[in-house]
Amino acid sequence: MKRIYESMRRRRRAQQSFGSGDKLRVFKEIFIARICNNRILISSEYQMDHIAAAEEQMAAQRLRQKLDEVNVAAQTNLAPVQDHVNFNLQKAYFKCAYECFDRRRRQEEISNCVENCSIPLANVQQTFDTEMAKFQDKLNRSLMVCQDKYEAAKLQKKTGAMNDLVSCADQSIQESIKMLPLLASKLKASFGISDNGSL
């Protein structure tokens, strides 16, 4: 029975992972945290006047809006994948697990059966997690390049460093958004999802 319960817990974790949308909202949380905590926009090495501080606050707000676009685009493009997991795979899992409970089977056989039922959902989750991690890492590295350029410009006291940062970050974000349809197509092909959402 312990193995059955473990299988059920893994299935519930997979359901929460896809169903809640937290994986998609994580874009904004990660990069806004990097802006605020790592001080992309505000450096303690410089004494800024009120005008400069206001400019940086405006720039931070603009970046937040841009990062929101990534979140919205991710949810839109990956909606068919979420639907496939939340309905098709979970339905198949429950049906498969239900049929495992046959009184003619031994307890160990039932446990193995339920365990096998959870494999397709677990495999999809692993693939999804891997691809999303790659996407996030690529965007993160691109934004770090923008940060490095901004810090270098501040050291050289170049004018327009803040606008250059926002422009660089915006370009990185837009390039990432353009990659989302390709990522969605790759995932759908991997999971056997047709364009109309059917298998």
PDB file of C-alpha atoms in Angstrom:
ATOM      1  CA  MET A   1       0.000   0.000   0.000  1.00  0.00           C
ATOM      2  CA  LYS A   2       2.891   2.350   0.705  1.00  0.00           C
ATOM      3  CA  ARG A   3       3.913   2.264  -2.951  1.00  0.00           C
ATOM      4  CA  ILE A   4       0.353   3.057  -3.998  1.00  0.00           C
ATOM      5  CA  TYR A   5       0.256   6.075  -1.698  1.00  0.00           C
ATOM      6  CA  GLU A   6       3.627   7.262  -2.991  1.00  0.00           C
ATOM      7  CA  SER A   7       2.354   7.002  -6.550  1.00  0.00           C
ATOM      8  CA  MET A   8      -0.747   8.988  -5.647  1.00  0.00           C
ATOM      9  CA  ARG A   9       1.387  11.692  -4.011  1.00  0.00           C
ATOM     10  CA  ARG A  10       3.538  11.993  -7.126  1.00  0.00           C
ATOM     11  CA  ARG A  11       0.418  12.338  -9.221  1.00  0.00           C
ATOM     12  CA  ARG A  12      -0.907  15.080  -6.945  1.00  0.00           C
ATOM     13  CA  ARG A  13       2.420  16.933  -7.121  1.00  0.00           C
ATOM     14  CA  ALA A  14       2.287  16.779 -10.908  1.00  0.00           C
ATOM     15  CA  GLN A  15      -1.286  18.078 -10.862  1.00  0.00           C
ATOM     16  CA  GLN A  16      -0.312  20.995  -8.640  1.00  0.00           C
ATOM     17  CA  SER A  17       2.716  21.742 -10.800  1.00  0.00           C
ATOM     18  CA  PHE A  18       0.677  22.164 -13.981  1.00  0.00           C
ATOM     19  CA  GLY A  19      -2.721  23.137 -12.650  1.00  0.00           C
ATOM     20  CA  SER A  20      -1.783  26.054 -10.423  1.00  0.00           C
ATOM     21  CA  GLY A  21       0.169  27.966 -13.063  1.00  0.00           C
ATOM     22  CA  ASP A  22       3.014  28.622 -10.591  1.00  0.00           C
ATOM     23  CA  LYS A  23       5.616  27.417 -13.059  1.00  0.00           C
ATOM     24  CA  LEU A  24       4.490  30.028 -15.534  1.00  0.00           C
ATOM     25  CA  ARG A  25       4.230  32.854 -13.018  1.00  0.00           C
ATOM     26  CA  VAL A  26       7.729  32.131 -11.778  1.00  0.00           C
ATOM     27  CA  PHE A  27       9.224  34.223 -14.604  1.00  0.00           C
ATOM     28  CA  LYS A  28       8.152  37.507 -13.080  1.00  0.00           C
ATOM     29  CA  GLU A  29       8.992  36.470  -9.531  1.00  0.00           C
ATOM     30  CA  ILE A  30      12.524  35.363 -10.403  1.00  0.00           C
ATOM     31  CA  PHE A  31      13.480  38.377 -12.464  1.00  0.00           C
ATOM     32  CA  ILE A  32      11.760  40.998 -10.344  1.00  0.00           C
ATOM     33  CA  ALA A  33      13.613  39.535  -7.362  1.00  0.00           C
ATOM     34  CA  ARG A  34      16.852  39.816  -9.290  1.00  0.00           C
ATOM     35  CA  ILE A  35      16.108  43.443 -10.134  1.00  0.00           C
ATOM     36  CA  CYS A  36      15.310  44.333  -6.532  1.00  0.00           C
ATOM     37  CA  ASN A  37      17.599  42.098  -4.499  1.00  0.00           C
ATOM     38  CA  ASN A  38      20.639  42.145  -6.768  1.00  0.00           C
ATOM     39  CA  ARG A  39      20.158  45.842  -7.373  1.00  0.00           C
ATOM     40  CA  ILE A  40      20.223  45.977 -11.132  1.00  0.00           C
ATOM     41  CA  LEU A  41      18.621  49.384 -10.951  1.00  0.00           C
ATOM     42  CA  ILE A  42      19.870  50.802  -7.648  1.00  0.00           C
ATOM     43  CA  SER A  43      23.531  50.611  -6.683  1.00  0.00           C
ATOM     44  CA  SER A  44      24.642  51.446  -3.144  1.00  0.00           C
ATOM     45  CA  GLU A  45      27.967  52.670  -4.513  1.00  0.00           C
ATOM     46  CA  TYR A  46      26.410  55.895  -5.759  1.00  0.00           C
ATOM     47  CA  GLN A  47      24.619  58.721  -4.016  1.00  0.00           C
ATOM     48  CA  MET A  48      21.670  59.559  -6.218  1.00  0.00           C
ATOM     49  CA  ASP A  49      19.495  62.617  -6.106  1.00  0.00           C
ATOM     50  CA  HIS A  50      15.727  62.473  -6.107  1.00  0.00           C
ATOM     51  CA  ILE A  51      15.481  62.807  -9.877  1.00  0.00           C
ATOM     52  CA  ALA A  52      17.794  59.861 -10.480  1.00  0.00           C
ATOM     53  CA  ALA A  53      15.926  57.785  -7.913  1.00  0.00           C
ATOM     54  CA  ALA A  54      12.616  58.602  -9.586  1.00  0.00           C
ATOM     55  CA  GLU A  55      14.034  57.637 -12.963  1.00  0.00           C
ATOM     56  CA  GLU A  56      15.176  54.295 -11.617  1.00  0.00           C
ATOM     57  CA  GLN A  57      11.791  53.632 -10.051  1.00  0.00           C
ATOM     58  CA  MET A  58      10.141  54.342 -13.396  1.00  0.00           C
ATOM     59  CA  ALA A  59      12.616  52.027 -15.113  1.00  0.00           C
ATOM     60  CA  ALA A  60      11.883  49.293 -12.590  1.00  0.00           C
ATOM     61  CA  GLN A  61       8.170  49.634 -13.283  1.00  0.00           C
ATOM     62  CA  ARG A  62       8.755  49.415 -17.024  1.00  0.00           C
ATOM     63  CA  LEU A  63      10.765  46.232 -16.535  1.00  0.00           C
ATOM     64  CA  ARG A  64       8.032  44.746 -14.372  1.00  0.00           C
ATOM     65  CA  GLN A  65       5.543  45.397 -17.149  1.00  0.00           C
ATOM     66  CA  LYS A  66       7.855  43.767 -19.686  1.00  0.00           C
ATOM     67  CA  LEU A  67       8.307  40.710 -17.478  1.00  0.00           C
ATOM     68  CA  ASP A  68       4.534  40.477 -17.126  1.00  0.00           C
ATOM     69  CA  GLU A  69       4.450  40.090 -20.901  1.00  0.00           C
ATOM     70  CA  VAL A  70       6.636  36.984 -20.609  1.00  0.00           C
ATOM     71  CA  ASN A  71       4.242  35.508 -18.074  1.00  0.00           C
ATOM     72  CA  VAL A  72       1.181  36.188 -20.219  1.00  0.00           C
ATOM     73  CA  ALA A  73       2.866  34.873 -23.361  1.00  0.00           C
ATOM     74  CA  ALA A  74       3.987  31.715 -21.548  1.00  0.00           C
ATOM     75  CA  GLN A  75       0.501  30.994 -20.254  1.00  0.00           C
ATOM     76  CA  THR A  76      -1.025  31.615 -23.681  1.00  0.00           C
ATOM     77  CA  ASN A  77       1.420  29.490 -25.641  1.00  0.00           C
ATOM     78  CA  LEU A  78       1.560  26.652 -23.137  1.00  0.00           C
ATOM     79  CA  ALA A  79      -2.197  26.445 -22.531  1.00  0.00           C
ATOM     80  CA  PRO A  80      -2.581  23.336 -24.787  1.00  0.00           C
ATOM     81  CA  VAL A  81       0.141  21.580 -22.792  1.00  0.00           C
ATOM     82  CA  GLN A  82      -1.571  22.426 -19.515  1.00  0.00           C
ATOM     83  CA  ASP A  83      -4.887  21.203 -20.871  1.00  0.00           C
ATOM     84  CA  HIS A  84      -3.294  17.960 -22.044  1.00  0.00           C
ATOM     85  CA  VAL A  85      -1.837  17.305 -18.596  1.00  0.00           C
ATOM     86  CA  ASN A  86      -4.792  18.492 -16.520  1.00  0.00           C
ATOM     87  CA  PHE A  87      -7.351  16.499 -18.475  1.00  0.00           C
ATOM     88  CA  ASN A  88      -5.985  13.849 -20.812  1.00  0.00           C
ATOM     89  CA  LEU A  89      -3.090  12.509 -18.752  1.00  0.00           C
ATOM     90  CA  GLN A  90      -4.815  12.736 -15.391  1.00  0.00           C
ATOM     91  CA  LYS A  91      -7.944  11.091 -16.770  1.00  0.00           C
ATOM     92  CA  ALA A  92      -5.818   8.302 -18.191  1.00  0.00           C
ATOM     93  CA  TYR A  93      -3.997   7.949 -14.877  1.00  0.00           C
ATOM     94  CA  PHE A  94      -7.169   7.613 -12.811  1.00  0.00           C
ATOM     95  CA  LYS A  95      -8.693   5.158 -15.268  1.00  0.00           C
ATOM     96  CA  CYS A  96      -5.532   3.095 -15.320  1.00  0.00           C
ATOM     97  CA  ALA A  97      -5.167   3.119 -11.519  1.00  0.00           C
ATOM     98  CA  TYR A  98      -8.829   2.199 -11.036  1.00  0.00           C
ATOM     99  CA  GLU A  99      -8.465  -0.848 -13.213  1.00  0.00           C
ATOM    100  CA  CYS A 100      -5.461  -1.964 -11.168  1.00  0.00           C
ATOM    101  CA  PHE A 101      -7.692  -2.834  -8.204  1.00  0.00           C
ATOM    102  CA  ASP A 102      -8.675  -6.339  -9.165  1.00  0.00           C
ATOM    103  CA  ARG A 103      -9.342  -8.796  -6.320  1.00  0.00           C
ATOM    104  CA  ARG A 104      -7.696 -11.534  -8.347  1.00  0.00           C
ATOM    105  CA  ARG A 105      -4.382  -9.675  -8.058  1.00  0.00           C
ATOM    106  CA  ARG A 106      -1.974  -9.751  -5.172  1.00  0.00           C
ATOM    107  CA  GLN A 107      -1.218  -6.511  -3.301  1.00  0.00           C
ATOM    108  CA  GLU A 108       2.241  -6.295  -4.842  1.00  0.00           C
ATOM    109  CA  GLU A 109       0.776  -6.613  -8.328  1.00  0.00           C
ATOM    110  CA  ILE A 110      -1.693  -3.834  -7.609  1.00  0.00           C
ATOM    111  CA  SER A 111       1.107  -1.621  -6.327  1.00  0.00           C
ATOM    112  CA  ASN A 112       3.208  -2.250  -9.427  1.00  0.00           C
ATOM    113  CA  CYS A 113       0.210  -1.559 -11.645  1.00  0.00           C
ATOM    114  CA  VAL A 114      -0.543   1.798 -10.005  1.00  0.00           C
ATOM    115  CA  GLU A 115       3.136   2.701 -10.141  1.00  0.00           C
ATOM    116  CA  ASN A 116       3.210   2.031 -13.873  1.00  0.00           C
ATOM    117  CA  CYS A 117       0.091   4.152 -14.352  1.00  0.00           C
ATOM    118  CA  SER A 118       1.914   7.188 -12.979  1.00  0.00           C
ATOM    119  CA  ILE A 119       4.877   6.906 -15.352  1.00  0.00           C
ATOM    120  CA  PRO A 120       3.412   8.832 -18.339  1.00  0.00           C
ATOM    121  CA  LEU A 121       2.438  11.794 -16.154  1.00  0.00           C
ATOM    122  CA  ALA A 122       5.803  11.777 -14.360  1.00  0.00           C
ATOM    123  CA  ASN A 123       7.683  11.664 -17.672  1.00  0.00           C
ATOM    124  CA  VAL A 124       5.722  14.608 -19.050  1.00  0.00           C
ATOM    125  CA  GLN A 125       6.371  16.613 -15.904  1.00  0.00           C
ATOM    126  CA  GLN A 126      10.095  15.908 -16.076  1.00  0.00           C
ATOM    127  CA  THR A 127      10.272  16.954 -19.725  1.00  0.00           C
ATOM    128  CA  PHE A 128       8.240  20.087 -19.034  1.00  0.00           C
ATOM    129  CA  ASP A 129      10.415  21.037 -16.067  1.00  0.00           C
ATOM    130  CA  THR A 130      13.602  20.539 -18.068  1.00  0.00           C
ATOM    131  CA  GLU A 131      12.476  22.646 -21.027  1.00  0.00           C
ATOM    132  CA  MET A 132      11.136  25.440 -18.836  1.00  0.00           C
ATOM    133  CA  ALA A 133      14.378  25.504 -16.847  1.00  0.00           C
ATOM    134  CA  LYS A 134      16.330  25.900 -20.087  1.00  0.00           C
ATOM    135  CA  PHE A 135      14.036  28.726 -21.188  1.00  0.00           C
ATOM    136  CA  GLN A 136      14.340  30.536 -17.865  1.00  0.00           C
ATOM    137  CA  ASP A 137      18.109  30.083 -17.760  1.00  0.00           C
ATOM    138  CA  LYS A 138      18.528  31.517 -21.237  1.00  0.00           C
ATOM    139  CA  LEU A 139      16.436  34.582 -20.409  1.00  0.00           C
ATOM    140  CA  ASN A 140      18.208  34.980 -17.099  1.00  0.00           C
ATOM    141  CA  ARG A 141      21.662  34.916 -18.715  1.00  0.00           C
ATOM    142  CA  SER A 142      20.508  37.459 -21.283  1.00  0.00           C
ATOM    143  CA  LEU A 143      19.268  39.795 -18.559  1.00  0.00           C
ATOM    144  CA  MET A 144      22.529  39.381 -16.658  1.00  0.00           C
ATOM    145  CA  VAL A 145      24.381  40.636 -19.731  1.00  0.00           C
ATOM    146  CA  CYS A 146      22.194  43.732 -19.612  1.00  0.00           C
ATOM    147  CA  GLN A 147      23.005  44.163 -15.946  1.00  0.00           C
ATOM    148  CA  ASP A 148      26.740  43.874 -16.582  1.00  0.00           C
ATOM    149  CA  LYS A 149      26.558  46.486 -19.334  1.00  0.00           C
ATOM    150  CA  TYR A 150      24.610  48.799 -17.029  1.00  0.00           C
ATOM    151  CA  GLU A 151      27.103  48.442 -14.172  1.00  0.00           C
ATOM    152  CA  ALA A 152      29.998  49.100 -16.546  1.00  0.00           C
ATOM    153  CA  ALA A 153      28.282  52.203 -17.930  1.00  0.00           C
ATOM    154  CA  LYS A 154      27.702  53.526 -14.405  1.00  0.00           C
ATOM    155  CA  LEU A 155      31.358  53.056 -13.518  1.00  0.00           C
ATOM    156  CA  GLN A 156      32.258  55.076 -16.600  1.00  0.00           C
ATOM    157  CA  LYS A 157      29.534  57.591 -15.684  1.00  0.00           C
ATOM    158  CA  LYS A 158      27.991  57.362 -19.139  1.00  0.00           C
ATOM    159  CA  THR A 159      24.749  59.218 -19.743  1.00  0.00           C
ATOM    160  CA  GLY A 160      21.677  57.248 -20.692  1.00  0.00           C
ATOM    161  CA  ALA A 161      22.806  54.103 -18.869  1.00  0.00           C
ATOM    162  CA  MET A 162      19.346  53.577 -17.411  1.00  0.00           C
ATOM    163  CA  ASN A 163      17.596  53.829 -20.768  1.00  0.00           C
ATOM    164  CA  ASP A 164      20.150  51.469 -22.264  1.00  0.00           C
ATOM    165  CA  LEU A 165      19.422  48.954 -19.500  1.00  0.00           C
ATOM    166  CA  VAL A 166      15.686  49.065 -20.132  1.00  0.00           C
ATOM    167  CA  SER A 167      16.212  48.818 -23.883  1.00  0.00           C
ATOM    168  CA  CYS A 168      18.579  45.854 -23.496  1.00  0.00           C
ATOM    169  CA  ALA A 169      16.221  44.056 -21.122  1.00  0.00           C
ATOM    170  CA  ASP A 170      13.262  44.711 -23.398  1.00  0.00           C
ATOM    171  CA  GLN A 171      15.109  43.229 -26.370  1.00  0.00           C
ATOM    172  CA  SER A 172      16.019  40.142 -24.334  1.00  0.00           C
ATOM    173  CA  ILE A 173      12.432  39.711 -23.191  1.00  0.00           C
ATOM    174  CA  GLN A 174      10.987  40.136 -26.671  1.00  0.00           C
ATOM    175  CA  GLU A 175      13.434  37.592 -28.094  1.00  0.00           C
ATOM    176  CA  SER A 176      12.402  35.143 -25.386  1.00  0.00           C
ATOM    177  CA  ILE A 177       8.719  35.706 -26.111  1.00  0.00           C
ATOM    178  CA  LYS A 178       9.368  34.905 -29.764  1.00  0.00           C
ATOM    179  CA  MET A 179      10.828  31.567 -28.677  1.00  0.00           C
ATOM    180  CA  LEU A 180       7.722  30.519 -26.741  1.00  0.00           C
ATOM    181  CA  PRO A 181       5.716  29.307 -29.771  1.00  0.00           C
ATOM    182  CA  LEU A 182       8.683  27.142 -30.766  1.00  0.00           C
ATOM    183  CA  LEU A 183       8.948  25.794 -27.234  1.00  0.00           C
ATOM    184  CA  ALA A 184       5.220  25.057 -27.179  1.00  0.00           C
ATOM    185  CA  SER A 185       5.455  23.250 -30.530  1.00  0.00           C
ATOM    186  CA  LYS A 186       8.390  21.199 -29.263  1.00  0.00           C
ATOM    187  CA  LEU A 187       6.504  20.171 -26.130  1.00  0.00           C
ATOM    188  CA  LYS A 188       3.328  19.366 -28.052  1.00  0.00           C
ATOM    189  CA  ALA A 189       5.282  17.207 -30.484  1.00  0.00           C
ATOM    190  CA  SER A 190       7.014  15.452 -27.600  1.00  0.00           C
ATOM    191  CA  PHE A 191       3.708  14.785 -25.834  1.00  0.00           C
ATOM    192  CA  GLY A 192       1.813  13.828 -28.984  1.00  0.00           C
ATOM    193  CA  ILE A 193      -0.537  16.808 -28.905  1.00  0.00           C
ATOM    194  CA  SER A 194      -2.025  17.926 -32.232  1.00  0.00           C
ATOM    195  CA  ASP A 195      -2.694  21.592 -33.101  1.00  0.00           C
ATOM    196  CA  ASN A 196      -6.351  21.229 -32.122  1.00  0.00           C
ATOM    197  CA  GLY A 197      -5.327  19.883 -28.717  1.00  0.00           C
ATOM    198  CA  SER A 198      -6.232  16.258 -29.351  1.00  0.00           C
ATOM    199  CA  LEU A 199      -3.909  13.272 -29.227  1.00  0.00           C
TER     200      LEU A 199
END
